[in-house]
Amino acid sequence: QVQLVEFGGGLVQAGGSLRLSCAASGLTFSRYTMGWFRQAPGNEREFVAVISRNVGRTNYADSVKGRFTISTDNAKNMAYLQMNSLKPEDTAVYYCAAASEDWPSGETDEYDYWGQGTQVTVSS
């Protein structure tokens, strides 16, 4: 079956960096657009970043533009989220997700598979 497993989360001070990884199995990775979402306590799950399956087009939430970078390695079936200049408001559980659509709009229901999430905590 399809599995997405995130890792790399943790506790970091404001201004620091983390690199999240998402290991995919059970699917033809190159046929899926990969996204990252996050959910803070009491909030809905929100879009963070997406990278398309074909030409590697990317898009980011305004709140992370210029600080976060999404990438994939098709040879390794991996997706990554490099997070720099972290802020306390970035604290959340981060999820990777896979969509069979080439360019989903950012809504969670457009993604077919989800990981279990990894906690990111940014202290001030």
mmCIF file with all atom_site columns, C-alpha atoms in Angstrom:
data_model
loop_
_atom_site.group_PDB
_atom_site.id
_atom_site.type_symbol
_atom_site.label_atom_id
_atom_site.label_alt_id
_atom_site.label_comp_id
_atom_site.label_asym_id
_atom_site.label_entity_id
_atom_site.label_seq_id
_atom_site.pdbx_PDB_ins_code
_atom_site.Cartn_x
_atom_site.Cartn_y
_atom_site.Cartn_z
_atom_site.occupancy
_atom_site.B_iso_or_equiv
_atom_site.pdbx_formal_charge
_atom_site.auth_seq_id
_atom_site.auth_comp_id
_atom_site.auth_asym_id
_atom_site.auth_atom_id
_atom_site.pdbx_PDB_model_num
ATOM 1   C CA . GLN A 1 1   ? 0.000  0.000  0.000   1.00 0.00 ? 1   GLN A CA 1
ATOM 2   C CA . VAL A 1 2   ? 0.986  3.626  -0.348  1.00 0.00 ? 2   VAL A CA 1
ATOM 3   C CA . GLN A 1 3   ? 2.977  5.093  2.528   1.00 0.00 ? 3   GLN A CA 1
ATOM 4   C CA . LEU A 1 4   ? 4.298  8.576  3.099   1.00 0.00 ? 4   LEU A CA 1
ATOM 5   C CA . VAL A 1 5   ? 6.580  8.949  6.095   1.00 0.00 ? 5   VAL A CA 1
ATOM 6   C CA . GLU A 1 6   ? 7.809  12.332 7.246   1.00 0.00 ? 6   GLU A CA 1
ATOM 7   C CA . PHE A 1 7   ? 10.842 12.899 9.423   1.00 0.00 ? 7   PHE A CA 1
ATOM 8   C CA . GLY A 1 8   ? 13.208 15.674 10.362  1.00 0.00 ? 8   GLY A CA 1
ATOM 9   C CA . GLY A 1 9   ? 10.985 17.691 12.646  1.00 0.00 ? 9   GLY A CA 1
ATOM 10  C CA . GLY A 1 10  ? 12.070 18.908 16.058  1.00 0.00 ? 10  GLY A CA 1
ATOM 11  C CA . LEU A 1 11  ? 12.649 21.876 18.324  1.00 0.00 ? 11  LEU A CA 1
ATOM 12  C CA . VAL A 1 12  ? 14.581 24.842 16.956  1.00 0.00 ? 12  VAL A CA 1
ATOM 13  C CA . GLN A 1 13  ? 15.133 28.424 18.016  1.00 0.00 ? 13  GLN A CA 1
ATOM 14  C CA . ALA A 1 14  ? 13.691 31.295 16.033  1.00 0.00 ? 14  ALA A CA 1
ATOM 15  C CA . GLY A 1 15  ? 15.935 32.105 13.098  1.00 0.00 ? 15  GLY A CA 1
ATOM 16  C CA . GLY A 1 16  ? 17.108 28.533 12.794  1.00 0.00 ? 16  GLY A CA 1
ATOM 17  C CA . SER A 1 17  ? 16.623 25.953 10.070  1.00 0.00 ? 17  SER A CA 1
ATOM 18  C CA . LEU A 1 18  ? 15.178 22.486 9.649   1.00 0.00 ? 18  LEU A CA 1
ATOM 19  C CA . ARG A 1 19  ? 14.928 20.142 6.705   1.00 0.00 ? 19  ARG A CA 1
ATOM 20  C CA . LEU A 1 20  ? 11.888 17.914 6.563   1.00 0.00 ? 20  LEU A CA 1
ATOM 21  C CA . SER A 1 21  ? 11.962 14.745 4.509   1.00 0.00 ? 21  SER A CA 1
ATOM 22  C CA . CYS A 1 22  ? 9.135  12.602 3.176   1.00 0.00 ? 22  CYS A CA 1
ATOM 23  C CA . ALA A 1 23  ? 9.811  9.036  2.094   1.00 0.00 ? 23  ALA A CA 1
ATOM 24  C CA . ALA A 1 24  ? 7.239  7.637  -0.348  1.00 0.00 ? 24  ALA A CA 1
ATOM 25  C CA . SER A 1 25  ? 6.575  3.992  -1.132  1.00 0.00 ? 25  SER A CA 1
ATOM 26  C CA . GLY A 1 26  ? 3.916  1.964  -2.905  1.00 0.00 ? 26  GLY A CA 1
ATOM 27  C CA . LEU A 1 27  ? 3.367  4.491  -5.673  1.00 0.00 ? 27  LEU A CA 1
ATOM 28  C CA . THR A 1 28  ? 5.054  5.618  -8.866  1.00 0.00 ? 28  THR A CA 1
ATOM 29  C CA . PHE A 1 29  ? 6.551  8.701  -7.303  1.00 0.00 ? 29  PHE A CA 1
ATOM 30  C CA . SER A 1 30  ? 7.274  10.580 -10.528 1.00 0.00 ? 30  SER A CA 1
ATOM 31  C CA . ARG A 1 31  ? 3.562  10.537 -11.394 1.00 0.00 ? 31  ARG A CA 1
ATOM 32  C CA . TYR A 1 32  ? 2.553  12.506 -8.304  1.00 0.00 ? 32  TYR A CA 1
ATOM 33  C CA . THR A 1 33  ? 2.660  16.152 -7.402  1.00 0.00 ? 33  THR A CA 1
ATOM 34  C CA . MET A 1 34  ? 3.957  16.539 -3.863  1.00 0.00 ? 34  MET A CA 1
ATOM 35  C CA . GLY A 1 35  ? 2.775  19.041 -1.314  1.00 0.00 ? 35  GLY A CA 1
ATOM 36  C CA . TRP A 1 36  ? 3.517  20.071 2.236   1.00 0.00 ? 36  TRP A CA 1
ATOM 37  C CA . PHE A 1 37  ? 0.824  21.232 4.639   1.00 0.00 ? 37  PHE A CA 1
ATOM 38  C CA . ARG A 1 38  ? 0.839  22.169 8.305   1.00 0.00 ? 38  ARG A CA 1
ATOM 39  C CA . GLN A 1 39  ? -1.622 22.269 11.157  1.00 0.00 ? 39  GLN A CA 1
ATOM 40  C CA . ALA A 1 40  ? -1.218 24.220 14.364  1.00 0.00 ? 40  ALA A CA 1
ATOM 41  C CA . PRO A 1 41  ? -3.362 23.464 17.434  1.00 0.00 ? 41  PRO A CA 1
ATOM 42  C CA . GLY A 1 42  ? -6.866 24.841 17.000  1.00 0.00 ? 42  GLY A CA 1
ATOM 43  C CA . ASN A 1 43  ? -6.284 25.660 13.341  1.00 0.00 ? 43  ASN A CA 1
ATOM 44  C CA . GLU A 1 44  ? -7.258 24.009 10.097  1.00 0.00 ? 44  GLU A CA 1
ATOM 45  C CA . ARG A 1 45  ? -4.646 22.253 8.013   1.00 0.00 ? 45  ARG A CA 1
ATOM 46  C CA . GLU A 1 46  ? -3.114 24.801 5.665   1.00 0.00 ? 46  GLU A CA 1
ATOM 47  C CA . PHE A 1 47  ? -1.145 24.672 2.449   1.00 0.00 ? 47  PHE A CA 1
ATOM 48  C CA . VAL A 1 48  ? 2.587  25.375 2.690   1.00 0.00 ? 48  VAL A CA 1
ATOM 49  C CA . ALA A 1 49  ? 4.239  24.377 -0.600  1.00 0.00 ? 49  ALA A CA 1
ATOM 50  C CA . VAL A 1 50  ? 3.772  22.274 -3.731  1.00 0.00 ? 50  VAL A CA 1
ATOM 51  C CA . ILE A 1 51  ? 6.014  20.945 -6.488  1.00 0.00 ? 51  ILE A CA 1
ATOM 52  C CA . SER A 1 52  ? 4.489  19.617 -9.692  1.00 0.00 ? 52  SER A CA 1
ATOM 53  C CA . ARG A 1 53  ? 5.152  16.134 -11.001 1.00 0.00 ? 53  ARG A CA 1
ATOM 54  C CA . ASN A 1 54  ? 6.177  17.187 -14.486 1.00 0.00 ? 54  ASN A CA 1
ATOM 55  C CA . VAL A 1 55  ? 8.360  20.259 -14.785 1.00 0.00 ? 55  VAL A CA 1
ATOM 56  C CA . GLY A 1 56  ? 8.938  20.795 -11.077 1.00 0.00 ? 56  GLY A CA 1
ATOM 57  C CA . ARG A 1 57  ? 6.945  23.996 -10.926 1.00 0.00 ? 57  ARG A CA 1
ATOM 58  C CA . THR A 1 58  ? 6.666  25.233 -7.327  1.00 0.00 ? 58  THR A CA 1
ATOM 59  C CA . ASN A 1 59  ? 4.346  27.418 -5.328  1.00 0.00 ? 59  ASN A CA 1
ATOM 60  C CA . TYR A 1 60  ? 4.380  28.577 -1.734  1.00 0.00 ? 60  TYR A CA 1
ATOM 61  C CA . ALA A 1 61  ? 2.067  30.085 0.815   1.00 0.00 ? 61  ALA A CA 1
ATOM 62  C CA . ASP A 1 62  ? 2.757  33.790 1.208   1.00 0.00 ? 62  ASP A CA 1
ATOM 63  C CA . SER A 1 63  ? 3.750  33.221 4.829   1.00 0.00 ? 63  SER A CA 1
ATOM 64  C CA . VAL A 1 64  ? 6.727  31.047 3.852   1.00 0.00 ? 64  VAL A CA 1
ATOM 65  C CA . LYS A 1 65  ? 7.852  32.522 0.531   1.00 0.00 ? 65  LYS A CA 1
ATOM 66  C CA . GLY A 1 66  ? 11.548 33.292 0.510   1.00 0.00 ? 66  GLY A CA 1
ATOM 67  C CA . ARG A 1 67  ? 12.153 31.134 3.591   1.00 0.00 ? 67  ARG A CA 1
ATOM 68  C CA . PHE A 1 68  ? 11.024 27.618 2.617   1.00 0.00 ? 68  PHE A CA 1
ATOM 69  C CA . THR A 1 69  ? 12.064 25.539 -0.400  1.00 0.00 ? 69  THR A CA 1
ATOM 70  C CA . ILE A 1 70  ? 10.334 22.396 -1.626  1.00 0.00 ? 70  ILE A CA 1
ATOM 71  C CA . SER A 1 71  ? 12.169 19.797 -3.707  1.00 0.00 ? 71  SER A CA 1
ATOM 72  C CA . THR A 1 72  ? 11.967 16.177 -4.763  1.00 0.00 ? 72  THR A CA 1
ATOM 73  C CA . ASP A 1 73  ? 14.367 13.402 -5.704  1.00 0.00 ? 73  ASP A CA 1
ATOM 74  C CA . ASN A 1 74  ? 12.557 11.001 -8.015  1.00 0.00 ? 74  ASN A CA 1
ATOM 75  C CA . ALA A 1 75  ? 15.412 8.507  -7.916  1.00 0.00 ? 75  ALA A CA 1
ATOM 76  C CA . LYS A 1 76  ? 14.987 8.177  -4.157  1.00 0.00 ? 76  LYS A CA 1
ATOM 77  C CA . ASN A 1 77  ? 11.193 8.659  -3.960  1.00 0.00 ? 77  ASN A CA 1
ATOM 78  C CA . MET A 1 78  ? 11.778 11.544 -1.573  1.00 0.00 ? 78  MET A CA 1
ATOM 79  C CA . ALA A 1 79  ? 10.281 14.980 -1.049  1.00 0.00 ? 79  ALA A CA 1
ATOM 80  C CA . TYR A 1 80  ? 11.907 17.664 1.056   1.00 0.00 ? 80  TYR A CA 1
ATOM 81  C CA . LEU A 1 81  ? 11.034 20.947 2.700   1.00 0.00 ? 81  LEU A CA 1
ATOM 82  C CA . GLN A 1 82  ? 13.977 23.145 3.606   1.00 0.00 ? 82  GLN A CA 1
ATOM 83  C CA . MET A 1 83  ? 12.857 25.667 6.205   1.00 0.00 ? 83  MET A CA 1
ATOM 84  C CA . ASN A 1 84  ? 15.055 28.658 6.978   1.00 0.00 ? 84  ASN A CA 1
ATOM 85  C CA . SER A 1 85  ? 14.589 31.734 9.146   1.00 0.00 ? 85  SER A CA 1
ATOM 86  C CA . LEU A 1 86  ? 12.014 29.888 11.198  1.00 0.00 ? 86  LEU A CA 1
ATOM 87  C CA . LYS A 1 87  ? 9.535  31.854 13.271  1.00 0.00 ? 87  LYS A CA 1
ATOM 88  C CA . PRO A 1 88  ? 7.458  30.810 16.300  1.00 0.00 ? 88  PRO A CA 1
ATOM 89  C CA . GLU A 1 89  ? 4.354  31.030 14.104  1.00 0.00 ? 89  GLU A CA 1
ATOM 90  C CA . ASP A 1 90  ? 5.775  28.214 11.976  1.00 0.00 ? 90  ASP A CA 1
ATOM 91  C CA . THR A 1 91  ? 5.158  25.846 14.888  1.00 0.00 ? 91  THR A CA 1
ATOM 92  C CA . ALA A 1 92  ? 2.841  23.074 13.688  1.00 0.00 ? 92  ALA A CA 1
ATOM 93  C CA . VAL A 1 93  ? 2.599  19.465 12.648  1.00 0.00 ? 93  VAL A CA 1
ATOM 94  C CA . TYR A 1 94  ? 3.870  19.258 9.081   1.00 0.00 ? 94  TYR A CA 1
ATOM 95  C CA . TYR A 1 95  ? 2.397  16.763 6.626   1.00 0.00 ? 95  TYR A CA 1
ATOM 96  C CA . CYS A 1 96  ? 3.505  15.689 3.183   1.00 0.00 ? 96  CYS A CA 1
ATOM 97  C CA . ALA A 1 97  ? 0.891  14.682 0.659   1.00 0.00 ? 97  ALA A CA 1
ATOM 98  C CA . ALA A 1 98  ? 0.736  13.259 -2.844  1.00 0.00 ? 98  ALA A CA 1
ATOM 99  C CA . ALA A 1 99  ? -1.712 14.286 -5.564  1.00 0.00 ? 99  ALA A CA 1
ATOM 100 C CA . SER A 1 100 ? -2.357 12.568 -8.875  1.00 0.00 ? 100 SER A CA 1
ATOM 101 C CA . GLU A 1 101 ? -3.363 15.929 -10.352 1.00 0.00 ? 101 GLU A CA 1
ATOM 102 C CA . ASP A 1 102 ? -0.613 17.860 -12.028 1.00 0.00 ? 102 ASP A CA 1
ATOM 103 C CA . TRP A 1 103 ? -1.334 21.152 -10.269 1.00 0.00 ? 103 TRP A CA 1
ATOM 104 C CA . PRO A 1 104 ? -3.757 20.950 -7.356  1.00 0.00 ? 104 PRO A CA 1
ATOM 105 C CA . SER A 1 105 ? -5.171 24.238 -6.108  1.00 0.00 ? 105 SER A CA 1
ATOM 106 C CA . GLY A 1 106 ? -3.977 23.783 -2.542  1.00 0.00 ? 106 GLY A CA 1
ATOM 107 C CA . GLU A 1 107 ? -7.105 22.275 -1.063  1.00 0.00 ? 107 GLU A CA 1
ATOM 108 C CA . THR A 1 108 ? -6.523 19.217 1.083   1.00 0.00 ? 108 THR A CA 1
ATOM 109 C CA . ASP A 1 109 ? -9.196 17.168 -0.670  1.00 0.00 ? 109 ASP A CA 1
ATOM 110 C CA . GLU A 1 110 ? -7.229 17.286 -3.912  1.00 0.00 ? 110 GLU A CA 1
ATOM 111 C CA . TYR A 1 111 ? -4.487 15.153 -2.425  1.00 0.00 ? 111 TYR A CA 1
ATOM 112 C CA . ASP A 1 112 ? -4.761 11.375 -2.545  1.00 0.00 ? 112 ASP A CA 1
ATOM 113 C CA . TYR A 1 113 ? -2.287 10.271 0.110   1.00 0.00 ? 113 TYR A CA 1
ATOM 114 C CA . TRP A 1 114 ? -1.028 11.733 3.379   1.00 0.00 ? 114 TRP A CA 1
ATOM 115 C CA . GLY A 1 115 ? 1.740  11.061 5.840   1.00 0.00 ? 115 GLY A CA 1
ATOM 116 C CA . GLN A 1 116 ? 1.285  10.909 9.583   1.00 0.00 ? 116 GLN A CA 1
ATOM 117 C CA . GLY A 1 117 ? 2.992  14.240 10.210  1.00 0.00 ? 117 GLY A CA 1
ATOM 118 C CA . THR A 1 118 ? 6.076  15.477 12.015  1.00 0.00 ? 118 THR A CA 1
ATOM 119 C CA . GLN A 1 119 ? 6.120  18.104 14.760  1.00 0.00 ? 119 GLN A CA 1
ATOM 120 C CA . VAL A 1 120 ? 8.040  21.334 14.262  1.00 0.00 ? 120 VAL A CA 1
ATOM 121 C CA . THR A 1 121 ? 8.366  23.619 17.262  1.00 0.00 ? 121 THR A CA 1
ATOM 122 C CA . VAL A 1 122 ? 10.055 27.007 16.993  1.00 0.00 ? 122 VAL A CA 1
ATOM 123 C CA . SER A 1 123 ? 10.927 28.710 20.266  1.00 0.00 ? 123 SER A CA 1
ATOM 124 C CA . SER A 1 124 ? 11.220 32.470 20.612  1.00 0.00 ? 124 SER A CA 1
#
